[in-house]
Short mmCIF file of C-alpha atoms in Angstrom, two decimals:
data_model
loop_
_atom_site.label_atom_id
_atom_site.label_comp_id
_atom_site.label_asym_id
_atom_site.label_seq_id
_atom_site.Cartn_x
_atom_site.Cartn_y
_atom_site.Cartn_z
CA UNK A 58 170.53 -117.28 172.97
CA UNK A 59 172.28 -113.96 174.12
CA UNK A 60 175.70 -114.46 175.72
CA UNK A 61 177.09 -112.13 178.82
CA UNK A 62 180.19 -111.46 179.03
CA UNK A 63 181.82 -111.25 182.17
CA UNK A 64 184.44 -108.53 183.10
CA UNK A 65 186.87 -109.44 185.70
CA UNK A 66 189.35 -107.20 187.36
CA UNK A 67 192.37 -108.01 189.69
CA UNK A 68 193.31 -104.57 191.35
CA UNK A 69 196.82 -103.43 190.47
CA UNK A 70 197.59 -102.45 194.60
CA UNK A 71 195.39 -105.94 195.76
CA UNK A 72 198.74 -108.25 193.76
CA UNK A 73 201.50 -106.14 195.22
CA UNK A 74 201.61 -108.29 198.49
CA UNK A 75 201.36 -111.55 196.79
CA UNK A 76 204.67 -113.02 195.76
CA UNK A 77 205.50 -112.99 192.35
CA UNK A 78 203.38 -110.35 192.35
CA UNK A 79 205.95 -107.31 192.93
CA UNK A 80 206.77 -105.07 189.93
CA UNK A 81 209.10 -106.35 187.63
CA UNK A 82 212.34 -104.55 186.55
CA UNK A 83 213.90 -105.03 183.76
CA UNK A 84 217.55 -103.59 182.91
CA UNK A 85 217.85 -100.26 180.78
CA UNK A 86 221.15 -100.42 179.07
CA UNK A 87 223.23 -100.72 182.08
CA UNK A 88 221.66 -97.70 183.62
CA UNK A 89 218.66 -98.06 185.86
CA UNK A 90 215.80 -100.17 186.16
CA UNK A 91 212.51 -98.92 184.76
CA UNK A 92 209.36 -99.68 186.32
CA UNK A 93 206.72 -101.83 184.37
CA UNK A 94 203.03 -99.66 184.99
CA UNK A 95 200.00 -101.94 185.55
CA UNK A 96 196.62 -101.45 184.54
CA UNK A 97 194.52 -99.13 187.00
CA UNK A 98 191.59 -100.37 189.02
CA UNK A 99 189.60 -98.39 186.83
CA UNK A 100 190.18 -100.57 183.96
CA UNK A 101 187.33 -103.12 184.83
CA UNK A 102 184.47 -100.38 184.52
CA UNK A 103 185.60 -98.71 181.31
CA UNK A 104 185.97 -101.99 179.85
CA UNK A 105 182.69 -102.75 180.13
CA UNK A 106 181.38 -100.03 178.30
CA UNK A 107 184.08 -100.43 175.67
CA UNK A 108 183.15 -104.39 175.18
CA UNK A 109 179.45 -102.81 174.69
CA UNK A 110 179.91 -100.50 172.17
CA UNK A 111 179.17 -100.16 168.51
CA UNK A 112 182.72 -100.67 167.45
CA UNK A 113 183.75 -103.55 169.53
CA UNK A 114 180.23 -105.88 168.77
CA UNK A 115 180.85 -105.30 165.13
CA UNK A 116 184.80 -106.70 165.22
CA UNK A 117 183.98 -109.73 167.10
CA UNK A 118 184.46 -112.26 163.96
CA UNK A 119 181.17 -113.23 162.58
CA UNK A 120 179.73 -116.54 164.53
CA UNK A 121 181.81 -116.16 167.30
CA UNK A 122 180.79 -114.36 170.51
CA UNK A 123 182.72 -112.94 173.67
CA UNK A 124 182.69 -115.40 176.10
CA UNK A 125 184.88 -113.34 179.01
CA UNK A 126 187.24 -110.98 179.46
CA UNK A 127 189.69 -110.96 182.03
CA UNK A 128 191.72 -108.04 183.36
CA UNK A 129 194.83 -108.88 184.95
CA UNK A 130 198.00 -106.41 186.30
CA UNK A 131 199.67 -106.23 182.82
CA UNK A 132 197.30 -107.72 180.59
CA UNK A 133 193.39 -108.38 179.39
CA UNK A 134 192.72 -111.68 178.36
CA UNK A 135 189.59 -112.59 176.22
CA UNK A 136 188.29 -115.45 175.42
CA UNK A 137 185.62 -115.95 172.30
CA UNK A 138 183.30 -119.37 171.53
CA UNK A 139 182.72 -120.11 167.94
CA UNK A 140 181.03 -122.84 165.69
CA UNK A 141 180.74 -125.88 167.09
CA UNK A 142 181.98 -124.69 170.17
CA UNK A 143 185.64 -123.95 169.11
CA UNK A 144 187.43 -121.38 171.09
CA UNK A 145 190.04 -118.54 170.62
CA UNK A 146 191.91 -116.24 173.45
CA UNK A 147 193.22 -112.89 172.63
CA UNK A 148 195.69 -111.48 175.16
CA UNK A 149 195.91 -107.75 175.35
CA UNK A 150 199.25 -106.67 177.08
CA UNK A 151 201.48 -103.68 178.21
CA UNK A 152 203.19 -101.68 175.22
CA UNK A 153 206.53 -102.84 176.60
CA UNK A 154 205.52 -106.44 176.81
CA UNK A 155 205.94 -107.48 173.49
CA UNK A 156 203.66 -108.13 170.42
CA UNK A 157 203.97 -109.00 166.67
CA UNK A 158 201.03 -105.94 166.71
CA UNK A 159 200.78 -102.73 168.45
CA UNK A 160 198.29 -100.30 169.26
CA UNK A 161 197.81 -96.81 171.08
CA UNK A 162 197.94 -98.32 174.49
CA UNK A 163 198.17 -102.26 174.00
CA UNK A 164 200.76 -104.54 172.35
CA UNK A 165 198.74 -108.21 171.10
CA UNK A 166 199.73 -111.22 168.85
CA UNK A 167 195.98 -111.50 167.00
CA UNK A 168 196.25 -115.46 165.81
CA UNK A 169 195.59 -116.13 162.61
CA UNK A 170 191.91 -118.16 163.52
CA UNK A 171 189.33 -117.01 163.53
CA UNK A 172 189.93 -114.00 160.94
CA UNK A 173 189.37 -110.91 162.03
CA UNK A 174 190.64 -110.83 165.80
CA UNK A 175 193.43 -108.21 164.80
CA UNK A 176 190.51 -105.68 164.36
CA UNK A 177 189.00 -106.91 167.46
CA UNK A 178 191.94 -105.93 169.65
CA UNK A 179 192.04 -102.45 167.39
CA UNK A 180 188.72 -101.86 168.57
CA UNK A 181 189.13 -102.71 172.34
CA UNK A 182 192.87 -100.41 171.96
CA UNK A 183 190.54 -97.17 170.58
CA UNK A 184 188.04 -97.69 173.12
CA UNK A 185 190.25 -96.18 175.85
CA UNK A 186 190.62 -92.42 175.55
CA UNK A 187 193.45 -91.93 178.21
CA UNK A 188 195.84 -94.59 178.93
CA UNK A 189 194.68 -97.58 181.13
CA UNK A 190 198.57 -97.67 182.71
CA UNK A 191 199.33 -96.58 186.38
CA UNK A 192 202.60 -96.82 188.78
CA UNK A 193 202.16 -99.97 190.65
CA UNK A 194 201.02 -98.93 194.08
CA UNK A 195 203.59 -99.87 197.32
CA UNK A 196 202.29 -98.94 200.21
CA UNK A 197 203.64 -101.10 203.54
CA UNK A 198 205.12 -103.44 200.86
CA UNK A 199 208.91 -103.92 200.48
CA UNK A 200 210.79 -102.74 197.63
CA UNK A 201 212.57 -105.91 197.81
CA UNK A 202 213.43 -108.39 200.24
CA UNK A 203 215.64 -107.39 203.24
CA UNK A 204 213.97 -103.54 202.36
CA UNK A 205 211.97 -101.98 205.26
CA UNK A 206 208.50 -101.38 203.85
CA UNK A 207 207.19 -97.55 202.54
CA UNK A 208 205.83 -95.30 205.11
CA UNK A 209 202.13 -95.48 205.77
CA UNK A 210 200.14 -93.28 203.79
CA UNK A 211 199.26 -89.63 205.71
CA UNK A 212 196.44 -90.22 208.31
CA UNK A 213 196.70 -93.56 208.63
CA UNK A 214 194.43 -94.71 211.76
CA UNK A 215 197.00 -97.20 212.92
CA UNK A 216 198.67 -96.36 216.39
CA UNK A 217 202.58 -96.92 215.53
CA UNK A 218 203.91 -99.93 217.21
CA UNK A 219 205.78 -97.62 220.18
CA UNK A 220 202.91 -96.40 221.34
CA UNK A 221 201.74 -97.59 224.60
CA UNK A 222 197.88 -98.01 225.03
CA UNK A 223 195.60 -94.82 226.52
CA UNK A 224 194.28 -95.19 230.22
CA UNK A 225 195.57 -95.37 233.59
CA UNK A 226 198.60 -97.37 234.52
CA UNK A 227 197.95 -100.89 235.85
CA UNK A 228 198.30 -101.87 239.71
CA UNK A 229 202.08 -102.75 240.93
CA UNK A 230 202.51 -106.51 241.06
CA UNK A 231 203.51 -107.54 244.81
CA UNK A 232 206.69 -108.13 245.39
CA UNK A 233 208.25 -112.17 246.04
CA UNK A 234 207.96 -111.22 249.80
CA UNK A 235 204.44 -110.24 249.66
CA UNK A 236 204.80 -106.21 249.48
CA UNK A 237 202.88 -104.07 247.25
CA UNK A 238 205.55 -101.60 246.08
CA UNK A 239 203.89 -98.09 246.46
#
């Protein structure tokens, strides 16, 4: 039986509204606060073609297949079936995230069962060219609570909230004595 894997992708712009979901800052020796990059939109297409190639198939440990892979803001997340239905996850994170390993673009803690995932997340790291990182994108969002939100981007279609609608004016209400004003 030939297993699909599924490829799913959160858009790094769709979680900036969501709470919890802002970029994260961390300190930089007392100086300012860096922001953490997220993985572009992009990153769902490319990985398919990555989990399809030669060089991937061959490092997925022998009797195990790739079940899913998940692509989240900082991280990629697959999941493999194996004998008797045992399972292994392999998270793929930011460089700056942390990671007894790291590669090119990716930092990763390969566990130790089944053998072999190590060169599975070297694989998946080599299949990117150019690096899968992007600024978070901001646009209407507060920096920060209390912070008035970015401008709109140029061209937006919406009418700012001063504006008053186009067409004539509307009739004068009559007055309490029963007057139309002219």
């Amino acid at each position: 039986m030939k297993a699909q894997v599924f490829v799913m992708a959160v858009a790094a712009g769709a979680l900036a509204g969501l709470p919890g979901c802002r970029d994260k800052e961390e300190p930089a020796g007392g100086g300012g606060s860096p922001k953490q990059h997220v993985l572009s939109p992009e990153v769902g297409q490319q990985l398919e073609g990555i989990v399809r190639s030669a060089g991937v198939k061959a490092a997925v440990p022998q009797g195990w297949t790739l079940e899913s892979v998940q692509v989240q803001a900082r991280s990629i997340l697959l999941r493999l079936v194996g004998p008797g239905g045992a399972t292994a996850s392999l998270e793929m994170r930011a460089p700056d995230a942390g990671g007894a390993e790291k590669g090119r673009w990716f930092s990763y803690d390969a566990p130790a069962n089944p053998p072999g995932l190590k060169a599975l997340a070297e694989a998946l790291d080599a299949g990117f060219t150019a690096s899968p990182w992007s600024e978070p994108k901001r646009e209407g969002v507060p920096p920060h609570p209390g912070e008035a939100p970015t401008a709109p981007p140029p061209g937006s279609a919406t009418p700012a909230p001063t504006e008053a609608p186009a067409g004539p004016p509307a009739p004068a209400a009559p007055t309490p004595t029963g007057e139309t004003p002219p």
